[in-house]
PDB file of C-alpha atoms in Angstrom:
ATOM      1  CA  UNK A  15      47.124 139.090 113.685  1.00 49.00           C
ATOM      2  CA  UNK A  16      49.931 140.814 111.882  1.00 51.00           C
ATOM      3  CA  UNK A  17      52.617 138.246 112.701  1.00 52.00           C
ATOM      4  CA  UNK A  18      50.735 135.632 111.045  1.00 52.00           C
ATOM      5  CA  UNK A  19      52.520 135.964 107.426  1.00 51.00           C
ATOM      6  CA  UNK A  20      55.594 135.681 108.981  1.00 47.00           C
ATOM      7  CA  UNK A  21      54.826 132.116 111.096  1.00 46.00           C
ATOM      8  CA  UNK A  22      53.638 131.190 107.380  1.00 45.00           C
ATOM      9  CA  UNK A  23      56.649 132.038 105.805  1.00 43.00           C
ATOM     10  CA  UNK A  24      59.592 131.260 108.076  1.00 43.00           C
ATOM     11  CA  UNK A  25      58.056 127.386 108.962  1.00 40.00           C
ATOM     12  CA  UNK A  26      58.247 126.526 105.391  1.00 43.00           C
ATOM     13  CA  UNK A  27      61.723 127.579 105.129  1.00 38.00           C
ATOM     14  CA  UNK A  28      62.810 126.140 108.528  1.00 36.00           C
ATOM     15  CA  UNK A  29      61.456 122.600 107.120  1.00 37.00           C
ATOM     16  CA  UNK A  30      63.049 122.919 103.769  1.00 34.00           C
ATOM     17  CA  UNK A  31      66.290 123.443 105.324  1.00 34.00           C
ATOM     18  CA  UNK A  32      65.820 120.281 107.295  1.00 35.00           C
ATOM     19  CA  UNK A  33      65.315 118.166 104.949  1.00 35.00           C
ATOM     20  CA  UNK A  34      68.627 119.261 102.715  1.00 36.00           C
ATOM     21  CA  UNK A  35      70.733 118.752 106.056  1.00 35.00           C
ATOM     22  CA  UNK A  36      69.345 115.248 106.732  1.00 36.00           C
ATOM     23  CA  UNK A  37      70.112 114.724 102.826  1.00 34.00           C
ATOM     24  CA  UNK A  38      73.703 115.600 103.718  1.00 34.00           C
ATOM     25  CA  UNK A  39      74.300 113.325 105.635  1.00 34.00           C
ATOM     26  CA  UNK A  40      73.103 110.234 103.595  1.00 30.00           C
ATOM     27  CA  UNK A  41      75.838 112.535 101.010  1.00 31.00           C
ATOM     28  CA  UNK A  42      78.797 111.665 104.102  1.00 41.00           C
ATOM     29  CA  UNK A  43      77.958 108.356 104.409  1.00 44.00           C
ATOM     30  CA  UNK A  44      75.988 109.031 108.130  1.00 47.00           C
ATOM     31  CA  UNK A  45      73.444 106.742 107.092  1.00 51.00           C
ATOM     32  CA  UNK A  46      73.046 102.889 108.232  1.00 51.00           C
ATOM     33  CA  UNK A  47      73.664 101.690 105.152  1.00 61.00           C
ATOM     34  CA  UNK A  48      77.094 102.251 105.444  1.00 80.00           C
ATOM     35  CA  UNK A  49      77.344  98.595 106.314  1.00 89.00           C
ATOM     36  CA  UNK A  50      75.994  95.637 104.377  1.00 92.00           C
ATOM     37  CA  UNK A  51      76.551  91.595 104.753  1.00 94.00           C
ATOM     38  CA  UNK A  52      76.034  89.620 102.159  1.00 92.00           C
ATOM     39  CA  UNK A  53      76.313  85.706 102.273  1.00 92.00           C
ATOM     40  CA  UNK A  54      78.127  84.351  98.814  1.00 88.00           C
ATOM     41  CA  UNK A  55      78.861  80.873 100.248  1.00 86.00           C
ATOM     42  CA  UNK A  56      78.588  78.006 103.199  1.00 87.00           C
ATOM     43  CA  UNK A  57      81.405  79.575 104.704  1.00 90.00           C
ATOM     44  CA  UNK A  58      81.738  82.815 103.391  1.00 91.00           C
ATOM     45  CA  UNK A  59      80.031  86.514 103.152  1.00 93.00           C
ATOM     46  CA  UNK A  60      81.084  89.553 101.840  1.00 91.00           C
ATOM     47  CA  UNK A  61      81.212  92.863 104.264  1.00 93.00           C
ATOM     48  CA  UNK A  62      80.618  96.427 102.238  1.00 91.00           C
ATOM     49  CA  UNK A  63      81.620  99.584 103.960  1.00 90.00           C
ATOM     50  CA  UNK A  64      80.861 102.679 102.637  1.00 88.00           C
ATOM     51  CA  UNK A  65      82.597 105.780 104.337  1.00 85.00           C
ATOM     52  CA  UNK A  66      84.989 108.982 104.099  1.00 85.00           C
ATOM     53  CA  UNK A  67      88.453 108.220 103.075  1.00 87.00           C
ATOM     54  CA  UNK A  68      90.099 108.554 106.360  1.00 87.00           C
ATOM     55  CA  UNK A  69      87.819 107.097 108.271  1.00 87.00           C
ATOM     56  CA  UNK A  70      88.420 104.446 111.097  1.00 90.00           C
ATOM     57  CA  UNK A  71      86.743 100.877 110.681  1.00 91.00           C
ATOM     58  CA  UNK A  72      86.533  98.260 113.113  1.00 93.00           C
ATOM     59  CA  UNK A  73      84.832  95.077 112.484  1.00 94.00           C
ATOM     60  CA  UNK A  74      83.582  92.701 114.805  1.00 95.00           C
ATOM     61  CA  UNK A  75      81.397  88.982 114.484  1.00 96.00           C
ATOM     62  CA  UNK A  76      79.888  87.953 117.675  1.00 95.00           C
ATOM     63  CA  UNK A  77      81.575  90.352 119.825  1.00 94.00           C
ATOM     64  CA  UNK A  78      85.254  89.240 118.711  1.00 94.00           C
ATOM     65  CA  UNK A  79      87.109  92.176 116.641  1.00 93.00           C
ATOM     66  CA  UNK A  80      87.571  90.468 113.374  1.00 93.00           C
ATOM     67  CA  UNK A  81      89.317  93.453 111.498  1.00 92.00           C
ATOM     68  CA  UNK A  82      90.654  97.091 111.656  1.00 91.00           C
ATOM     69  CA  UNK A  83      91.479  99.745 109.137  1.00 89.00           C
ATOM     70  CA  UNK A  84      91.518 103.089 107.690  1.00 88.00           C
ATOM     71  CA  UNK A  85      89.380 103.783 104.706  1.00 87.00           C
ATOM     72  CA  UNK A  86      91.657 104.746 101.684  1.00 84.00           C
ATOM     73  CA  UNK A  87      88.181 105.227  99.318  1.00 82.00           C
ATOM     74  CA  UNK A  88      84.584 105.944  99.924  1.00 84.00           C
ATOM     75  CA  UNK A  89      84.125 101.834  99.339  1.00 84.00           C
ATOM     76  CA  UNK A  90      85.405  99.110  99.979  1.00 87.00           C
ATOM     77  CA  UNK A  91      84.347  95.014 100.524  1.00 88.00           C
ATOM     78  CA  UNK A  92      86.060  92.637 103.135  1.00 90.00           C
ATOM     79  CA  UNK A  93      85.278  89.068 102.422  1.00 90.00           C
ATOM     80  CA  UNK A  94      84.791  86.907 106.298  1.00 92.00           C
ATOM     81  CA  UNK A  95      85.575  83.462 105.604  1.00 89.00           C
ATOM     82  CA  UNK A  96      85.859  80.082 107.335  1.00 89.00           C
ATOM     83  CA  UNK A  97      82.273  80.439 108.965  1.00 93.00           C
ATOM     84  CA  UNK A  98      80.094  77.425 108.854  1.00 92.00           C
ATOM     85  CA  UNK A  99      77.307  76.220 106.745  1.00 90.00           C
ATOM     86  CA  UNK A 100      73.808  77.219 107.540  1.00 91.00           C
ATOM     87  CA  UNK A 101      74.647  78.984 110.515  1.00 94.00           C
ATOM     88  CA  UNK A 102      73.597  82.653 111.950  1.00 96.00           C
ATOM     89  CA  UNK A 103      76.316  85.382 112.621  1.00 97.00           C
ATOM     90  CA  UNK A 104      75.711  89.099 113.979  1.00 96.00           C
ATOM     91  CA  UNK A 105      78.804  91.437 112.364  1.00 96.00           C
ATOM     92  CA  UNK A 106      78.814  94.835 114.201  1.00 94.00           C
ATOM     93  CA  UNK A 107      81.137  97.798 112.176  1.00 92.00           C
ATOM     94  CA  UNK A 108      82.084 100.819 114.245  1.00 90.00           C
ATOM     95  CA  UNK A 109      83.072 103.843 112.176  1.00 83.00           C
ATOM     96  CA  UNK A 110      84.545 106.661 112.916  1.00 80.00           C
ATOM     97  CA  UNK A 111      84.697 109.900 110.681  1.00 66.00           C
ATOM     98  CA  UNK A 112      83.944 113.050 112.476  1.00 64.00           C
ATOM     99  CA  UNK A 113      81.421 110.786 115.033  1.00 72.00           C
ATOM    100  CA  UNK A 114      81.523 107.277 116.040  1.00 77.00           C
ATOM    101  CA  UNK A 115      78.541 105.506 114.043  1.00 83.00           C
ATOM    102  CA  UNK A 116      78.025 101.521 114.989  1.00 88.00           C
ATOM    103  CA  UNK A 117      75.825  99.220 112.486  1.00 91.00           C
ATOM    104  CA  UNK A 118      74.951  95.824 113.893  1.00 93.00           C
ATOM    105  CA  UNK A 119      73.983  93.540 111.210  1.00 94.00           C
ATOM    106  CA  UNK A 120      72.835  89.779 111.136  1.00 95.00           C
ATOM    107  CA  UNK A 121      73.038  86.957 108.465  1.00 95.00           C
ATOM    108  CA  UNK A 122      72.601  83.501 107.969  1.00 95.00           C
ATOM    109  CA  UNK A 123      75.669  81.221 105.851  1.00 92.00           C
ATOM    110  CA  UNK A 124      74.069  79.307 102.780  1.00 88.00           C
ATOM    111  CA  UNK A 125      73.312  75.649 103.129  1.00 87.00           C
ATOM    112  CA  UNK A 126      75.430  73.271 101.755  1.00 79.00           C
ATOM    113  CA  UNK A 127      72.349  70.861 101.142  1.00 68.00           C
ATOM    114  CA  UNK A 128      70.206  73.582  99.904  1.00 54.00           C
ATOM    115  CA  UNK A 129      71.839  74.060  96.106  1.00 57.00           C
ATOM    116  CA  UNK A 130      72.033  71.206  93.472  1.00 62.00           C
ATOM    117  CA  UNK A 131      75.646  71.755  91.966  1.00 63.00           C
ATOM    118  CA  UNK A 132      76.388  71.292  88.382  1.00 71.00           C
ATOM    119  CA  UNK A 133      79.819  71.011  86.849  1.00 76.00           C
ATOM    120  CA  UNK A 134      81.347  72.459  83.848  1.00 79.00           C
ATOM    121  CA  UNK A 135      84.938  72.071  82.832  1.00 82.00           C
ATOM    122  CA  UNK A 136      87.191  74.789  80.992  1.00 85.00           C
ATOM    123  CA  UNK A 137      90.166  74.171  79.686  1.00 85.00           C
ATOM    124  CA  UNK A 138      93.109  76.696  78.750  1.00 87.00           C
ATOM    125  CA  UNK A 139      95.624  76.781  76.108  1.00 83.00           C
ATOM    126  CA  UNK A 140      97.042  74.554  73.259  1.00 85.00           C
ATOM    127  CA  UNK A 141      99.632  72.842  75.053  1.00 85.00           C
ATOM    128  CA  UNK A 142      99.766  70.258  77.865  1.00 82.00           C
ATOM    129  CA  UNK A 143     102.107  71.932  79.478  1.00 83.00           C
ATOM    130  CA  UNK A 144      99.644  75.453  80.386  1.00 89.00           C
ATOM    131  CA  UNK A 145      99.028  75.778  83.508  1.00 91.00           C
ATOM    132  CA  UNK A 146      96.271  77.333  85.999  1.00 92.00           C
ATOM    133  CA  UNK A 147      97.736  78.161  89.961  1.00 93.00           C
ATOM    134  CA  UNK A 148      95.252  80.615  91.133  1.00 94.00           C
ATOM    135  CA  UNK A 149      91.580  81.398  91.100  1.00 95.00           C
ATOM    136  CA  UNK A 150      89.229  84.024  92.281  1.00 94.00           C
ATOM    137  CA  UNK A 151      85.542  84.066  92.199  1.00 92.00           C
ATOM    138  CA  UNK A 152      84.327  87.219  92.505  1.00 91.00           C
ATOM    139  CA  UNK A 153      80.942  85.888  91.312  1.00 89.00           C
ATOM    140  CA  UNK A 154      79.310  83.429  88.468  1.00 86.00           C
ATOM    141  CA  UNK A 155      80.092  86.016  85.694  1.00 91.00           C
ATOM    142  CA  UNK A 156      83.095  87.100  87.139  1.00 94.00           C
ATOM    143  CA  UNK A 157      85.464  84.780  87.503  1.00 95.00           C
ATOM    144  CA  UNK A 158      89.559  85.131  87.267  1.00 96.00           C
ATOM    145  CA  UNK A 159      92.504  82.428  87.314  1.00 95.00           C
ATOM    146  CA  UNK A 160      95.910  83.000  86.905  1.00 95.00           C
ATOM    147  CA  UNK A 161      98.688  80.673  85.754  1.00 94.00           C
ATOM    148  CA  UNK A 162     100.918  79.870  82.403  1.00 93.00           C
ATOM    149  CA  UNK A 163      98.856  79.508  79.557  1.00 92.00           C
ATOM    150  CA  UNK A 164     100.617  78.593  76.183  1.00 92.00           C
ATOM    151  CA  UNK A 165      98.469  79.503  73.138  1.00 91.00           C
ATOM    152  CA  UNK A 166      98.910  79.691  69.355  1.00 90.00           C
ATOM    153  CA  UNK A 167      99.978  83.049  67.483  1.00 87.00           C
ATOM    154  CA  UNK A 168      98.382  84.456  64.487  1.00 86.00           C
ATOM    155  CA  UNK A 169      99.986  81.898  62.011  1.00 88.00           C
ATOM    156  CA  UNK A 170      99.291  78.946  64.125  1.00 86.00           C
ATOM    157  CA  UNK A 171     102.673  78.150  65.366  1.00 89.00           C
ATOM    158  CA  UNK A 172     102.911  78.286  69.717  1.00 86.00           C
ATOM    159  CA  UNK A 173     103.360  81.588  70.737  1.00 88.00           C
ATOM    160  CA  UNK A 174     106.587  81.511  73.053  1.00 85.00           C
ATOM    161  CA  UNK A 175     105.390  84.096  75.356  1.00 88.00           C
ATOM    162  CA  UNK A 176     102.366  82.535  77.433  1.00 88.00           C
ATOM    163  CA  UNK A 177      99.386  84.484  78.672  1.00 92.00           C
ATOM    164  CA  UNK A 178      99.631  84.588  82.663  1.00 92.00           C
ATOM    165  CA  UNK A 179      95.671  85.405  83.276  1.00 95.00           C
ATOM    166  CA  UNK A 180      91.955  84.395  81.812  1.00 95.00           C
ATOM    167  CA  UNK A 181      88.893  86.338  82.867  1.00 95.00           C
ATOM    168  CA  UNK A 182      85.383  84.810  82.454  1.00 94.00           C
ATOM    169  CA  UNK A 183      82.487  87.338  81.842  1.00 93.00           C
ATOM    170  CA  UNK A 184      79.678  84.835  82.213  1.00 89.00           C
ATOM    171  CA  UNK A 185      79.565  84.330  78.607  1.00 90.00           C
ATOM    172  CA  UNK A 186      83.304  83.544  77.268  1.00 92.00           C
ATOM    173  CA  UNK A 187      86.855  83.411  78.768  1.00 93.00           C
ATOM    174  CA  UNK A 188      89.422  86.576  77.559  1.00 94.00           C
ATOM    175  CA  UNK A 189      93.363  85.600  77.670  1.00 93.00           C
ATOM    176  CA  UNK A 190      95.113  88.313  79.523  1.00 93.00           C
ATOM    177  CA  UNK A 191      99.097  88.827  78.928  1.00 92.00           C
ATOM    178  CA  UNK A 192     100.636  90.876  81.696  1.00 91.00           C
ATOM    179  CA  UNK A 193     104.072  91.866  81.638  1.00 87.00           C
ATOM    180  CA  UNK A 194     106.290  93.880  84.202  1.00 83.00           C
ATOM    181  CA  UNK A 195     109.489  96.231  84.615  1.00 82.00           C
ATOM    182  CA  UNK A 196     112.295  94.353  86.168  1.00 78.00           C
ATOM    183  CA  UNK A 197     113.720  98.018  87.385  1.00 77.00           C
ATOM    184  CA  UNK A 198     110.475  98.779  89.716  1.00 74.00           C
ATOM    185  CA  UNK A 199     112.621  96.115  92.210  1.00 67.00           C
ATOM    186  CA  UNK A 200     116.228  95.467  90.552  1.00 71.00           C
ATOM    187  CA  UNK A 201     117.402  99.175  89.167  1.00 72.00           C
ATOM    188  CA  UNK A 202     120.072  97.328  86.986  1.00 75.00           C
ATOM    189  CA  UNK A 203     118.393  94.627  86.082  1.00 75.00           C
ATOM    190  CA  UNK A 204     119.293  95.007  82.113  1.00 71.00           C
ATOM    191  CA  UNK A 205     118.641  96.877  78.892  1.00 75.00           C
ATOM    192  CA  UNK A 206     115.108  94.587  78.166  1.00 70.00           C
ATOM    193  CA  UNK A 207     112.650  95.600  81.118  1.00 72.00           C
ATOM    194  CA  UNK A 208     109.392  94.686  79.525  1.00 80.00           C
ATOM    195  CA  UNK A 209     109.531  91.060  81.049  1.00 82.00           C
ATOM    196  CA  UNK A 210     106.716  88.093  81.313  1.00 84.00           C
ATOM    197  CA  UNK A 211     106.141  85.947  84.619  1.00 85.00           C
ATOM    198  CA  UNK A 212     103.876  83.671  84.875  1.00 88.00           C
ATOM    199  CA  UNK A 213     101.298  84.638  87.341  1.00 91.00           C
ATOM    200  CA  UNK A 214     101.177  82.757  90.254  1.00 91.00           C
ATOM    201  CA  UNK A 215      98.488  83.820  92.929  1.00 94.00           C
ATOM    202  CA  UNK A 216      95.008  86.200  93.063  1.00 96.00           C
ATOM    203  CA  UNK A 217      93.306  88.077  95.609  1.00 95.00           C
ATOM    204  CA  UNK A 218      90.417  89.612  94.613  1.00 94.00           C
ATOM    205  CA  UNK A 219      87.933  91.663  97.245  1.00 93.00           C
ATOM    206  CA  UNK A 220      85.335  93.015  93.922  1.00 92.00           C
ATOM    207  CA  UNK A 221      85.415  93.655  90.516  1.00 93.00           C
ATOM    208  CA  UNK A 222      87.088  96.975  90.851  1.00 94.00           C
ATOM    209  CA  UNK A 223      89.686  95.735  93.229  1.00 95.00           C
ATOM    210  CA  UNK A 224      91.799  92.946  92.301  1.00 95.00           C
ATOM    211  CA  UNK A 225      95.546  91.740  92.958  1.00 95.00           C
ATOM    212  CA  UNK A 226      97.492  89.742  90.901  1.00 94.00           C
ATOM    213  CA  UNK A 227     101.979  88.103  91.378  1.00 90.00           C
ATOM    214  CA  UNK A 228     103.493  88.164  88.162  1.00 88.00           C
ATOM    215  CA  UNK A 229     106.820  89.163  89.070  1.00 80.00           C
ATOM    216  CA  UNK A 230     105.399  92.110  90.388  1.00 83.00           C
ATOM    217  CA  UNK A 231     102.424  93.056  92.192  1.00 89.00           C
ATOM    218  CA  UNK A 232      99.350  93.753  89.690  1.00 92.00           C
ATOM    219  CA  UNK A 233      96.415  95.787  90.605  1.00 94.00           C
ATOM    220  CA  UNK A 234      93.599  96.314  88.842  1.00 95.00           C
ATOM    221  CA  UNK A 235      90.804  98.932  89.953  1.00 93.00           C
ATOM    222  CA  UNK A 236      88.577  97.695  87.468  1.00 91.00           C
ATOM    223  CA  UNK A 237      89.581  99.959  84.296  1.00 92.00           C
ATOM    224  CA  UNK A 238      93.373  99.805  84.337  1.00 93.00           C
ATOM    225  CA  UNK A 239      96.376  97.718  85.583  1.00 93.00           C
ATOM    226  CA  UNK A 240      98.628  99.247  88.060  1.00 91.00           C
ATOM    227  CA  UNK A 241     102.093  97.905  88.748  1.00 88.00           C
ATOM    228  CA  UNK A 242     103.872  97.900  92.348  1.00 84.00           C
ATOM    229  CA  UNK A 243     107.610  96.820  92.819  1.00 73.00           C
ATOM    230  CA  UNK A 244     106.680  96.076  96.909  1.00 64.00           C
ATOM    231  CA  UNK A 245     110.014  97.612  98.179  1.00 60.00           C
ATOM    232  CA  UNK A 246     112.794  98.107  95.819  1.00 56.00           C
ATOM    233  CA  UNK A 247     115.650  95.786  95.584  1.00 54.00           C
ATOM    234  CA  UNK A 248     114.106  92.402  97.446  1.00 57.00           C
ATOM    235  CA  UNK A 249     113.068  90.698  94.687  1.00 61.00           C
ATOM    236  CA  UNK A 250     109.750  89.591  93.086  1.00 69.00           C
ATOM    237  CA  UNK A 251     106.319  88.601  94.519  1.00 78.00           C
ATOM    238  CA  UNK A 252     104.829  84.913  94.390  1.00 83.00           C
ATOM    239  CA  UNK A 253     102.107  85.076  96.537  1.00 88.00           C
ATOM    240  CA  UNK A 254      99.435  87.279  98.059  1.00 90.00           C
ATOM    241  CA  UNK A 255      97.357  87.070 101.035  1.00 90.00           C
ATOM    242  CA  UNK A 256      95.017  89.890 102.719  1.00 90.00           C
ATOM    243  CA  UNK A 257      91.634  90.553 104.521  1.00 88.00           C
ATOM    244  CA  UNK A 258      91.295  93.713 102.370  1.00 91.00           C
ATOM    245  CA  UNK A 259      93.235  96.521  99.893  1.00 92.00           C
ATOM    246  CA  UNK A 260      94.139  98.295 103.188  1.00 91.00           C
ATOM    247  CA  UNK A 261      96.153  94.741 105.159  1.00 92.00           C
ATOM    248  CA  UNK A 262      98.083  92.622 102.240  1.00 91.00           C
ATOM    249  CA  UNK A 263     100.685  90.522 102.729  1.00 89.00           C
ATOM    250  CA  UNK A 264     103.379  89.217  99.665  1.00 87.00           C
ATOM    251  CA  UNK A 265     105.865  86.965  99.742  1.00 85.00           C
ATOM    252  CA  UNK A 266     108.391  85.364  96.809  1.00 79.00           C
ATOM    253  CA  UNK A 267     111.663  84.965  95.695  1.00 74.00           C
ATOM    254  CA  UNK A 268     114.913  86.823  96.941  1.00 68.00           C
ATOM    255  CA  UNK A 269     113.969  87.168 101.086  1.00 68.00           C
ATOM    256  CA  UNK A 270     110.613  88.888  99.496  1.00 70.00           C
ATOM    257  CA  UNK A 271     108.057  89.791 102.785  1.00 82.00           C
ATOM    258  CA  UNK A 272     106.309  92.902 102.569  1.00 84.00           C
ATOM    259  CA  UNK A 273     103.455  93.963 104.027  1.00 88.00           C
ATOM    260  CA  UNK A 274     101.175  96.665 101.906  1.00 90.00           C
ATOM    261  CA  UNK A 275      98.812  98.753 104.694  1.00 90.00           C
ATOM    262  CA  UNK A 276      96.571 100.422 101.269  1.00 89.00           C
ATOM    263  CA  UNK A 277      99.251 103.532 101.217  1.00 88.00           C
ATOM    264  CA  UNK A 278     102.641 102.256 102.083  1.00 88.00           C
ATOM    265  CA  UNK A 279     104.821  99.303 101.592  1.00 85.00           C
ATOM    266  CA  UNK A 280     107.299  97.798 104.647  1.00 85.00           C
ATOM    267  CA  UNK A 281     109.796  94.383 104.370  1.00 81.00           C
ATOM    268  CA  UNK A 282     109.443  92.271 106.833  1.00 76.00           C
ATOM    269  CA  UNK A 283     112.958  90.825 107.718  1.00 67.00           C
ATOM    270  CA  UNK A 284     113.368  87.073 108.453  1.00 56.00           C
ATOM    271  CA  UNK A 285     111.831  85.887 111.956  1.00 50.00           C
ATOM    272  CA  UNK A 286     109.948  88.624 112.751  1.00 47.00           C
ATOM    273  CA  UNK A 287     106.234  89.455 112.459  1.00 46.00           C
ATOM    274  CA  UNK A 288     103.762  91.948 113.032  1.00 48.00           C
ATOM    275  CA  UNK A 289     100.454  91.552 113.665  1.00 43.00           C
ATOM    276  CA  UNK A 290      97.667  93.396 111.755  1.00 44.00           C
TER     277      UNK A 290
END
């Protein structure tokens, strides 16, 4: 009889303290949820991971290793394309981070019959002679495309510096000018280093994680731009192509191949490759 106000006290505490240790480890991502699929197309879905900076990923769609990486933030979205229309896929994502955790998730590619499509048609700057090279949906009120865009100034004559970039919001399109420092990749490249490219490919894996050539590489994270030279010296970017922020590839002018692995940058020399 007189150890009976102890059982009454200590089991309360004992379950207490469970339940802030499972909540934990929703905290360090040790929950399912980790990974999500989301169809956005016919041929296309968008993979979220959510996991410890450090942590090893490893994706794979029915049983074949699609991609592999280390996480550089607590999220980040891979975007699976050339699937095909209407069909079912099972994505399995192995993560590592103090225990290996495996998520097995299945989804179905949108129909191509099963949406009526409308048209609407935009069209940029005063001149004939603007441009548009590049697009990137992220989705229907988030759309960017990149280019040479030739507008009017503030007394109506043609501005002679073009914008390089429009973003629609899902209710109007905002001109976007952005310029670049010669000396990130040519040191002694001249007393005026505030220079304008026009903008010639986009890459864009969220709102908060976008990549932009305009002589050099442009990143925005979604509240500031962030300029990288690639690797000093090789000259400027044209294009960009990548499965993620963590595996990008750029190539331009001047012998410049670099890869960008989400921490460092590495040329590539001519005739060789590596693969990611």
């Amino acid at each position: 009889m007189g150890n009976q106000p102890t059982k009454k006290i200590y089991l309360p505490i004992l379950l207490i303290l469970l339940v802030f240790s499972g909540g934990c480890g929703l905290f360090n991502n040790d929950s399912p949820a980790f990974f999500t699929v989301t169809p956005i197309s016919a041929v296309e879905a968008a993979l979220e991971i959510n996991a410890l900076p450090g942590a090893e990923v490893t994706i794979a769609r029915n049983g074949q290793e699609m991609y592999s990486f280390r996480m550089t933030r607590s999220d980040t979205v891979v975007y699976d394309g050339g699937l095909s229309p209407a069909t079912s896929y099972i994505w399995k994502a192995s993560r590592s981070s103090g225990r290996i955790r495996t998520v097995e998730r299945q989804a179905t590619t949108l129909d191509t019959t099963s949406h009526a499509f409308t048209w609407q048609k935009f069209e940029f700057g005063e001149y004939s002679y603007s441009s548009i090279k590049d697009v990137a949906i992220i989705d229907e009120d988030n759309i960017w495309a990149v280019g040479e865009i030739y507008m009017n100034d503030s007394t109506g004559q043609e501005d002679v510096t073009p914008y390089n970039a429009v973003h629609w919001d899902g209710e109007e399109w905002q001109t976007i000018r952005l310029k670049y420092n010669c000396r990130l990749y040519f040191p002694n490249c001249g007393p005026v280093t505030d220079l304008y490219a026009d903008a010639t490919s986009i890459i864009a894996f969220g709102a908060n994680d976008i990549w932009i050539t305009a002589g050099t590489v442009h990143h925005f994270d979604g509240d500031k731009w962030e300029q990288f030279a690639g690797v000093q010296g090789i000259g400027s970017s044209n294009a960009v192509w990548g499965n993620s922020s963590n595996n990008l590839w750029f190539v331009g002018n001047s012998g410049f191949l670099t890869h960008y692995n989400g921490s460092e940058w590495k040329k590539l020399e001519s005739g060789t490759a590596e693969h990611q």
